[in-house]
mmCIF file of C-alpha atoms in Angstrom:
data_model
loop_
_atom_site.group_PDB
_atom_site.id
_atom_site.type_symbol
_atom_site.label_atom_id
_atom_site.label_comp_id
_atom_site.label_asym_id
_atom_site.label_seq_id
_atom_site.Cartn_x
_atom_site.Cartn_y
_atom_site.Cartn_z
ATOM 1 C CA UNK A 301 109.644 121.363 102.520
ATOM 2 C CA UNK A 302 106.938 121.914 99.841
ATOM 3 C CA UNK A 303 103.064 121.990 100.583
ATOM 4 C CA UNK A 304 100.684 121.295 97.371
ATOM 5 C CA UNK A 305 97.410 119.947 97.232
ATOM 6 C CA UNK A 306 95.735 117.791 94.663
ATOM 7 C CA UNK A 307 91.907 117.115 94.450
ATOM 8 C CA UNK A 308 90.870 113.733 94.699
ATOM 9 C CA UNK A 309 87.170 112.557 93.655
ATOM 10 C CA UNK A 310 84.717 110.962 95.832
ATOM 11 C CA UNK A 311 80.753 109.750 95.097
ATOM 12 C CA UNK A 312 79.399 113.590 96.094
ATOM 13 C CA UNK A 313 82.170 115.365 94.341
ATOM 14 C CA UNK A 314 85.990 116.392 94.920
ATOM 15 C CA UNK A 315 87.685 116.733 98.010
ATOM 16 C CA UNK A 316 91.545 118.356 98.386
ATOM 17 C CA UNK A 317 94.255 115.749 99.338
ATOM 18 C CA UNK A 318 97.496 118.401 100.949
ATOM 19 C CA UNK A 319 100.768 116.645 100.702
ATOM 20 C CA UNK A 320 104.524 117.776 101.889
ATOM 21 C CA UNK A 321 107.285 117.512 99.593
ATOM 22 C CA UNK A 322 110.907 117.027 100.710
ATOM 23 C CA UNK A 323 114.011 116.443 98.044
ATOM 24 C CA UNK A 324 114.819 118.128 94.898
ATOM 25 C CA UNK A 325 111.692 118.122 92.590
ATOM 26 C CA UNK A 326 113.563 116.853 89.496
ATOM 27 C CA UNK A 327 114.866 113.288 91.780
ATOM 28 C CA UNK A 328 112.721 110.527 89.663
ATOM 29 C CA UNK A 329 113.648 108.748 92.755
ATOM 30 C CA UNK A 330 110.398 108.970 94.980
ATOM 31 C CA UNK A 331 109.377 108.026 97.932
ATOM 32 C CA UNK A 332 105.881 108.029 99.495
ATOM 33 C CA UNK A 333 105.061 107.954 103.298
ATOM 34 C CA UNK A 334 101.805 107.246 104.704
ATOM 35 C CA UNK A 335 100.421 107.505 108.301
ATOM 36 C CA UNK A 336 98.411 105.800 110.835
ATOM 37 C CA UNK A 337 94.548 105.763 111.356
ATOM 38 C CA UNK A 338 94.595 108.832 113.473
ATOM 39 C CA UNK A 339 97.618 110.681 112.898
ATOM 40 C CA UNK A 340 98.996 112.643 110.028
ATOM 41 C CA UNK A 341 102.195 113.497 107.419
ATOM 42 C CA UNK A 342 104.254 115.827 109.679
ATOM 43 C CA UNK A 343 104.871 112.549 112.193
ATOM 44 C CA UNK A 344 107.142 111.793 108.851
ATOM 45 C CA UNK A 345 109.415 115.082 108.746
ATOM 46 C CA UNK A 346 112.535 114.087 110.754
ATOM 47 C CA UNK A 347 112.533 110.678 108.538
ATOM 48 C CA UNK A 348 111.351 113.022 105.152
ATOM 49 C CA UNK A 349 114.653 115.229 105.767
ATOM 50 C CA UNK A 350 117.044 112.813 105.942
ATOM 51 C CA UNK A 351 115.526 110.354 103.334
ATOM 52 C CA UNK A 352 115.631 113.586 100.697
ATOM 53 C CA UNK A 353 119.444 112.953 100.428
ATOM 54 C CA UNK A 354 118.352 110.181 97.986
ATOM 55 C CA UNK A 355 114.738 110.815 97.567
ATOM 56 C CA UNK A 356 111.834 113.277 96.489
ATOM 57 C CA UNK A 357 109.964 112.370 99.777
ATOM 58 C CA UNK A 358 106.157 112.962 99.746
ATOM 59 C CA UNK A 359 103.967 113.099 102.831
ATOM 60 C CA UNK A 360 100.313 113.085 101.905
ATOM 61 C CA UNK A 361 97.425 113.636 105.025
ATOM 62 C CA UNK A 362 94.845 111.674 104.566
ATOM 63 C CA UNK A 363 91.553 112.940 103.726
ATOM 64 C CA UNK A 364 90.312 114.068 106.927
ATOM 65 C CA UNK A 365 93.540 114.136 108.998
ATOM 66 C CA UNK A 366 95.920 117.186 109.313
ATOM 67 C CA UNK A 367 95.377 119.981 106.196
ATOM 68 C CA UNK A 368 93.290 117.460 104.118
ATOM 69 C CA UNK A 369 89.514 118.002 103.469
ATOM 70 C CA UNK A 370 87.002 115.989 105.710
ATOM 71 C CA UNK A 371 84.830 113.936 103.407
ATOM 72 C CA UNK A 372 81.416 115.080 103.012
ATOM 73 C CA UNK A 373 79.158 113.202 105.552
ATOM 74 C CA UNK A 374 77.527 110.219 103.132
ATOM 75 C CA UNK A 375 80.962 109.274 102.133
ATOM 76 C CA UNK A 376 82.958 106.811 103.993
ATOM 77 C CA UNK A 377 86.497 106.793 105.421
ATOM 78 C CA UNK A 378 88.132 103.188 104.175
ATOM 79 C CA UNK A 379 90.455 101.315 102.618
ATOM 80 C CA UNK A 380 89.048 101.824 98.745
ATOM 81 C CA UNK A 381 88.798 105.512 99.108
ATOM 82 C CA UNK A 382 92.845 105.871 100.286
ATOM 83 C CA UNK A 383 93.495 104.165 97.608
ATOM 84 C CA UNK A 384 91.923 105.947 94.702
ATOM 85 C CA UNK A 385 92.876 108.849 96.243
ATOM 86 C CA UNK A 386 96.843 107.479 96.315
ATOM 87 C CA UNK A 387 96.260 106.661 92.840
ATOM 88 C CA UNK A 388 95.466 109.915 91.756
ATOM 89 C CA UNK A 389 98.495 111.524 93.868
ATOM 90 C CA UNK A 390 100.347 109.052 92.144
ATOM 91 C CA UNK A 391 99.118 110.390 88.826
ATOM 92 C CA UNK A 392 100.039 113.552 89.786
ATOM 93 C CA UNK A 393 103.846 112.987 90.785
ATOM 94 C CA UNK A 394 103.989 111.547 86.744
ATOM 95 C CA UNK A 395 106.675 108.673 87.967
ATOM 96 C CA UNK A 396 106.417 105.137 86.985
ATOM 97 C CA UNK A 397 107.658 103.644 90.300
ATOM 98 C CA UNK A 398 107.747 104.545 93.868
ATOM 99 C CA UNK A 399 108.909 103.316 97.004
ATOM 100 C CA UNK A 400 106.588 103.126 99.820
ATOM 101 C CA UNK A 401 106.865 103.609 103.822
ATOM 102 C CA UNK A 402 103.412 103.050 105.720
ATOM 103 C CA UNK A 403 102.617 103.177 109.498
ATOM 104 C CA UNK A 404 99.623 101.148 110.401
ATOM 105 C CA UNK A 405 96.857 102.490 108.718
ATOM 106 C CA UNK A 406 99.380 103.396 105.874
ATOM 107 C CA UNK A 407 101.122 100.245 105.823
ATOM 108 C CA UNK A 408 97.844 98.371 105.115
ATOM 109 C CA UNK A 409 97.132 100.555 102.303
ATOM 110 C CA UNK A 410 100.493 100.324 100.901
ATOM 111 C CA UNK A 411 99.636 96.342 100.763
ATOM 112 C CA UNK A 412 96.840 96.587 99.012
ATOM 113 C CA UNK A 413 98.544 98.921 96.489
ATOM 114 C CA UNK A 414 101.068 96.531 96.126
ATOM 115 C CA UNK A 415 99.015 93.612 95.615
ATOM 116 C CA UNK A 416 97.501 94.910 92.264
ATOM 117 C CA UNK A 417 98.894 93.705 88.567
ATOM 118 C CA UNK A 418 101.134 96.250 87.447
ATOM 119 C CA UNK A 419 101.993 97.877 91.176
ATOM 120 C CA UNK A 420 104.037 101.188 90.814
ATOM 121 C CA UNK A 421 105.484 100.231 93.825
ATOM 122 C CA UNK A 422 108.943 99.074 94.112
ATOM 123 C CA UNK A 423 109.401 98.642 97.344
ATOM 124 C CA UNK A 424 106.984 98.044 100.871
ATOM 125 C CA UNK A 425 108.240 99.223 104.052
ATOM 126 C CA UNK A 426 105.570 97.865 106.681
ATOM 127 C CA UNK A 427 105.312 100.073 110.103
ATOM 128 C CA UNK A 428 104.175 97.279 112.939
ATOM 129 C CA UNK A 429 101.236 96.276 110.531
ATOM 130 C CA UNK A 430 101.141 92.336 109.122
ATOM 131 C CA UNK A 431 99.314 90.120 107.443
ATOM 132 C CA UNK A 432 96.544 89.439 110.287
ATOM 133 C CA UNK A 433 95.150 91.841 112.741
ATOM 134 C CA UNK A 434 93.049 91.049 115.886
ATOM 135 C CA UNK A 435 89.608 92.315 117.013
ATOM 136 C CA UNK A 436 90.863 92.666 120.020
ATOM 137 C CA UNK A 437 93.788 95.147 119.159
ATOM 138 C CA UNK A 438 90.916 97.056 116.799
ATOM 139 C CA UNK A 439 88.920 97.019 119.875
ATOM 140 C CA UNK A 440 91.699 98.710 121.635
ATOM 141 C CA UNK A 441 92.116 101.351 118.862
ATOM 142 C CA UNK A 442 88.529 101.978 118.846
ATOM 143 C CA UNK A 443 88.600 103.553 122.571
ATOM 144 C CA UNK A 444 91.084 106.323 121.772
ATOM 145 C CA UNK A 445 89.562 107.303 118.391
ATOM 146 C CA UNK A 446 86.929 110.161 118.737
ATOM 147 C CA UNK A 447 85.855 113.619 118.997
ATOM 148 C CA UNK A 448 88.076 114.621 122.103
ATOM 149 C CA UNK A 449 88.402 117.870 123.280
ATOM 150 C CA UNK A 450 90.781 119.325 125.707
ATOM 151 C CA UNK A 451 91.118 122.762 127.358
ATOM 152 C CA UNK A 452 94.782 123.412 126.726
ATOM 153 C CA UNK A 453 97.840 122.367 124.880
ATOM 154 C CA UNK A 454 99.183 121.290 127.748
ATOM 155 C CA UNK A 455 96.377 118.469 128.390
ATOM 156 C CA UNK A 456 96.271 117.666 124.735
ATOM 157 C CA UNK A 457 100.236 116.915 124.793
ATOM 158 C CA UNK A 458 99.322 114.986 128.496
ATOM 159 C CA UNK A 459 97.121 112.738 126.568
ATOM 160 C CA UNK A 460 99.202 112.281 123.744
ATOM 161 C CA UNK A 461 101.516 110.996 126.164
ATOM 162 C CA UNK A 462 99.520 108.480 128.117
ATOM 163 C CA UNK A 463 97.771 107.403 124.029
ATOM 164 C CA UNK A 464 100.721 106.846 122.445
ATOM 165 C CA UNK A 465 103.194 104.353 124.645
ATOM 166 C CA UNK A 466 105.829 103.873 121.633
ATOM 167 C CA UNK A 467 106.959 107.366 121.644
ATOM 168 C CA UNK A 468 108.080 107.193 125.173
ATOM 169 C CA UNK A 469 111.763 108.027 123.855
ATOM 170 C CA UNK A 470 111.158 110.708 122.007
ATOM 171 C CA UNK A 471 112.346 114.136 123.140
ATOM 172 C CA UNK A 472 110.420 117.441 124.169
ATOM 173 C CA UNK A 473 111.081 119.079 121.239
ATOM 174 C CA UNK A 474 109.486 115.892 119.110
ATOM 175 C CA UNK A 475 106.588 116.032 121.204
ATOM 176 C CA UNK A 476 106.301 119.602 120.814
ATOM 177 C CA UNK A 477 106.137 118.758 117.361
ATOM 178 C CA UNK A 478 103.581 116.047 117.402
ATOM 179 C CA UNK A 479 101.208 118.463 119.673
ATOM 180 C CA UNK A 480 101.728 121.417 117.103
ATOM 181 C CA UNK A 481 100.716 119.439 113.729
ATOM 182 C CA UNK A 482 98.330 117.065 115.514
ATOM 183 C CA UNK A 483 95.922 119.443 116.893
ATOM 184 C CA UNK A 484 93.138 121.964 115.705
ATOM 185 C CA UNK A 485 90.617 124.415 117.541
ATOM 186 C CA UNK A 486 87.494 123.745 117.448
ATOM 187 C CA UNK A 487 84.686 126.254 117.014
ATOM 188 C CA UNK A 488 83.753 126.559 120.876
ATOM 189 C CA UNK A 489 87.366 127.405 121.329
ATOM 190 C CA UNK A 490 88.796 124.097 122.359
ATOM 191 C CA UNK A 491 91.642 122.180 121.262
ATOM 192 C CA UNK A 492 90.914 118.943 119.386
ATOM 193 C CA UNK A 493 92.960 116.411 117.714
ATOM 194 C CA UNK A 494 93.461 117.093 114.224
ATOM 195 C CA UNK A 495 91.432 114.599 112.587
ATOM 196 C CA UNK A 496 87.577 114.439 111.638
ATOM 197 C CA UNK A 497 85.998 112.709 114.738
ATOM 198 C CA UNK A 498 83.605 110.216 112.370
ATOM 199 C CA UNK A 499 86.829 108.568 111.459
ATOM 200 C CA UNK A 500 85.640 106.940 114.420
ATOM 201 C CA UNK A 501 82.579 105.472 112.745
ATOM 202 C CA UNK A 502 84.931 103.302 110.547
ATOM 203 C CA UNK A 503 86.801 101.556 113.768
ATOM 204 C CA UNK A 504 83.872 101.173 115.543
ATOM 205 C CA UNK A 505 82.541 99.306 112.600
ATOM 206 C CA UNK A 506 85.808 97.328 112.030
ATOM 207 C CA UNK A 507 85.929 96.352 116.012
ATOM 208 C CA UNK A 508 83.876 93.215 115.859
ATOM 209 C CA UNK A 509 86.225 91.099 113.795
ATOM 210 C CA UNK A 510 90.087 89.614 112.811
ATOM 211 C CA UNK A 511 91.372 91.171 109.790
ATOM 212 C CA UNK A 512 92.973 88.740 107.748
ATOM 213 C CA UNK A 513 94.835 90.396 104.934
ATOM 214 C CA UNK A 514 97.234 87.153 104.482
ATOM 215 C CA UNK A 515 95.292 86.326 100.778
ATOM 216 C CA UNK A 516 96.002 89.879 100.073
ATOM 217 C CA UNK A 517 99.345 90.357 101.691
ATOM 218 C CA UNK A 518 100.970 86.881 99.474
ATOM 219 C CA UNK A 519 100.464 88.676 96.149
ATOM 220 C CA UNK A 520 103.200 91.330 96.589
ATOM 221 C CA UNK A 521 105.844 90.677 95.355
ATOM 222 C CA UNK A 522 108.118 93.359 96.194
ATOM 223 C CA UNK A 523 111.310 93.334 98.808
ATOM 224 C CA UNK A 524 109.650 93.893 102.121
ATOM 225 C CA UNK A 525 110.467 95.378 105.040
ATOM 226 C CA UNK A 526 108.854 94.679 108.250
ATOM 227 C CA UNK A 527 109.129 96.979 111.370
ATOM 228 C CA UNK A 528 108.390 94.994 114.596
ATOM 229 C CA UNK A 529 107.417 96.746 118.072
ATOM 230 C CA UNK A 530 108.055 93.583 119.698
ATOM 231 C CA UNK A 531 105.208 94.828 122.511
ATOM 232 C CA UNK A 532 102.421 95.347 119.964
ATOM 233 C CA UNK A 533 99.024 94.060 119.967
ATOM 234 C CA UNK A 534 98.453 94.916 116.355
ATOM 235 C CA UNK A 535 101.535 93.063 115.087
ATOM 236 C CA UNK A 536 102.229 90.112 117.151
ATOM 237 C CA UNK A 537 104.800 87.249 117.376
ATOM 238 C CA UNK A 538 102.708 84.606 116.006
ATOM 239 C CA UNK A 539 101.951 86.971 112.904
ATOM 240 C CA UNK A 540 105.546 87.873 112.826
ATOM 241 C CA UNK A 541 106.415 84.097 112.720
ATOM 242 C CA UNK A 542 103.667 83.190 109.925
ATOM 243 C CA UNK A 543 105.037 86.155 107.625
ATOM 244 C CA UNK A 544 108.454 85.042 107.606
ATOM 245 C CA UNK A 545 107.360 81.561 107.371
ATOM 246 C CA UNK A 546 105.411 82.350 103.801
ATOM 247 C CA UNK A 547 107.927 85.237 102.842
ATOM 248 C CA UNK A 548 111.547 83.893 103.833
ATOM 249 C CA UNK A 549 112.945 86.519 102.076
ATOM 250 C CA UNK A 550 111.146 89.191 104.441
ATOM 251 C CA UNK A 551 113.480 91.555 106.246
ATOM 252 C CA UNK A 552 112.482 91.895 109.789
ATOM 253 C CA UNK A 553 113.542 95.075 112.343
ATOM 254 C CA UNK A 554 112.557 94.018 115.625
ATOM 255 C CA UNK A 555 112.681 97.241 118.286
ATOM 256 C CA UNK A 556 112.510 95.982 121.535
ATOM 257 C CA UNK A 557 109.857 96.662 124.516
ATOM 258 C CA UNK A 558 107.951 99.044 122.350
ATOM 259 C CA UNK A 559 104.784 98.803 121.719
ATOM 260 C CA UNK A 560 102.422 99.756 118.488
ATOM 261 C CA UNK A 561 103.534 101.871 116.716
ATOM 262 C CA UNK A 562 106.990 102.816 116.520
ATOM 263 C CA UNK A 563 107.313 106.629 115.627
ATOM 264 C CA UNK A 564 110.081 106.412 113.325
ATOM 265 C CA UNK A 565 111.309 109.943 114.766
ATOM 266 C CA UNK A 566 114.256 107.814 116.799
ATOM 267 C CA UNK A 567 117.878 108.316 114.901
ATOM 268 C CA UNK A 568 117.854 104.424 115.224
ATOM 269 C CA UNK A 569 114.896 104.048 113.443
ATOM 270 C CA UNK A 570 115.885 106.553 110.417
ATOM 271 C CA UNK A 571 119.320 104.636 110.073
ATOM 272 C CA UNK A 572 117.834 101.515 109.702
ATOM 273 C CA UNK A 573 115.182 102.555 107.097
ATOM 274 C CA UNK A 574 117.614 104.584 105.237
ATOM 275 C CA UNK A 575 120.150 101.717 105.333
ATOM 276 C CA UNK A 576 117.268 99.378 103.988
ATOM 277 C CA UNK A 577 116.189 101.361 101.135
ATOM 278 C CA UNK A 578 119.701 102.108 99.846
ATOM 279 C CA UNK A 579 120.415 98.162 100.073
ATOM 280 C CA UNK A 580 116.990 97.759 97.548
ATOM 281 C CA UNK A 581 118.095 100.413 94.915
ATOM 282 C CA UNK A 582 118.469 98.471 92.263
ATOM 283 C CA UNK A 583 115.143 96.681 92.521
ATOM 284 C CA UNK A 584 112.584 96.786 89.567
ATOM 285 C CA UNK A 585 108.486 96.281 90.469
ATOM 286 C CA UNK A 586 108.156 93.681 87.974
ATOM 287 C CA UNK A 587 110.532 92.010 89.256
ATOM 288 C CA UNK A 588 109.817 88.530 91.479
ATOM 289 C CA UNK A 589 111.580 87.485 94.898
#
């Protein structure tokens, strides 16, 4: 794994984007994998190692998550401002096409990325996020975003543990893993998640109504992948049903009894992605469904 920055501009000047590259440098073959709202690129490294057989896997944190710069109070964290700043990561990988795996927060970006008139995306993996989300599941997400603060690792990793439900598999070593990269010390001496608490500004804001990206979502036109914790609130059944109503061509990868969002850290998981993406190689973006 290789860690390089690149600094992204925002209204009251630049702020530094880190990103984790996995995979020979010289593979034109590239992959990008975005997280959720409040986690950050090392949730990706068990899938980055394996996918750098065939890729040049890059794992960005998003400004003000993991080894990214907070943004200067005054500028917001949203949906435009991931994107310019994936536009000018993009810039800097100098590749023409990419292929693109986003959890939640990531997945929604990748969308809207997608969406645009000349995408450089080739392909959309979508981590239990759809084409409508619910105020009520926003609502949900709101409560556990914040400025938390806990006295040891220990209570940290508790919480982690009772926050995020569909990771209940996962091993002690992978939540060892998740409590190392996903926490920071705070100046009193505490331990705090590793994120910039006024991300929760931005869900508290969001809260109050549905999300309908389905206008948005229709214009990609790229192969599709859709990962389905058949227990989420984010990504339900009905959305599920709608999407591969309008998109017939939509591959779907149900996971059973777990809820949102899947950690892709389970071997299961990694197969089926891997499988996926091999099974799309010969794709081109301007290509139609």
């Amino acid at each position: 794994m290789r860690t390089r920055s690149v600094m992204a501009l925002d209204p009251l000047g630049f702020h530094r984007v880190v990103y984790h590259e996995w995979g020979s440098a010289d593979n034109d073959r590239v992959l990008v994998c975005v997280h959720g709202l409040a986690r950050n690129s090392r949730d990706f490294d068990e899938l980055a190692r394996a996918l750098s057989r065939d890729y040049r896997v890059i794992c960005p944190d998003m400004p003000g998550r993991g080894e990214s710069d907070w943004l200067s109070p005054g500028v917001n964290y949203d949906i435009p401002r991931y994107m310019s700043d994936m536009a000018t990561l993009l810039a800097r990988l100098d590749v023409d096409q990419v292929d693109w795996i986003g959890t939640s927060m990531g997945g929604i970006i990748g969308t809207c990325l997608a969406a645009l008139p000349n995408s450089p995306i080739r392909t959309l993996v979508l981590n239990d996020i759809g084409s409508f989300i619910s105020k009520e599941s926003l609502q949900r997400i709101a409560g556990y975003v914040g400025d938390h603060r806990f006295g040891s690792l220990a209570e940290l990793e508790q919480y982690m543990r009772s926050t995020y439900t569909a990771y209940r598999n996962l091993n002690d070593t992978q939540w060892q893993h998740l409590v190392k990269y996903g926490h920071r010390v705070t100046g009193e001496g505490e331990f705090g998640l590793h994120y910039d608490p006024r991300l929760a500004e931005g869900t508290q804001e969001a809260q109050h109504q549905d999300i309908d990206l389905e206008p948005l979502w229709a214009q990609v036109k790229c192969p599709q992948m859709l990962i389905w914790g058949d227990q989420s609130d984010v990504l339900t059944a009905d959305t599920v049903e709608r999407m591969q109503t309008l998109r017939p061509d939509l591959d779907l990868y149900q996971i059973p009894g777990i809820t949102h969002a899947p950690s892709l850290m389970e071997a299961e998981q990694i197969v089926a992605i891997q499988q996926w993406l091999r099974n799309n190689r010969a794709h081109k973006p301007d290509e139609v469904s």
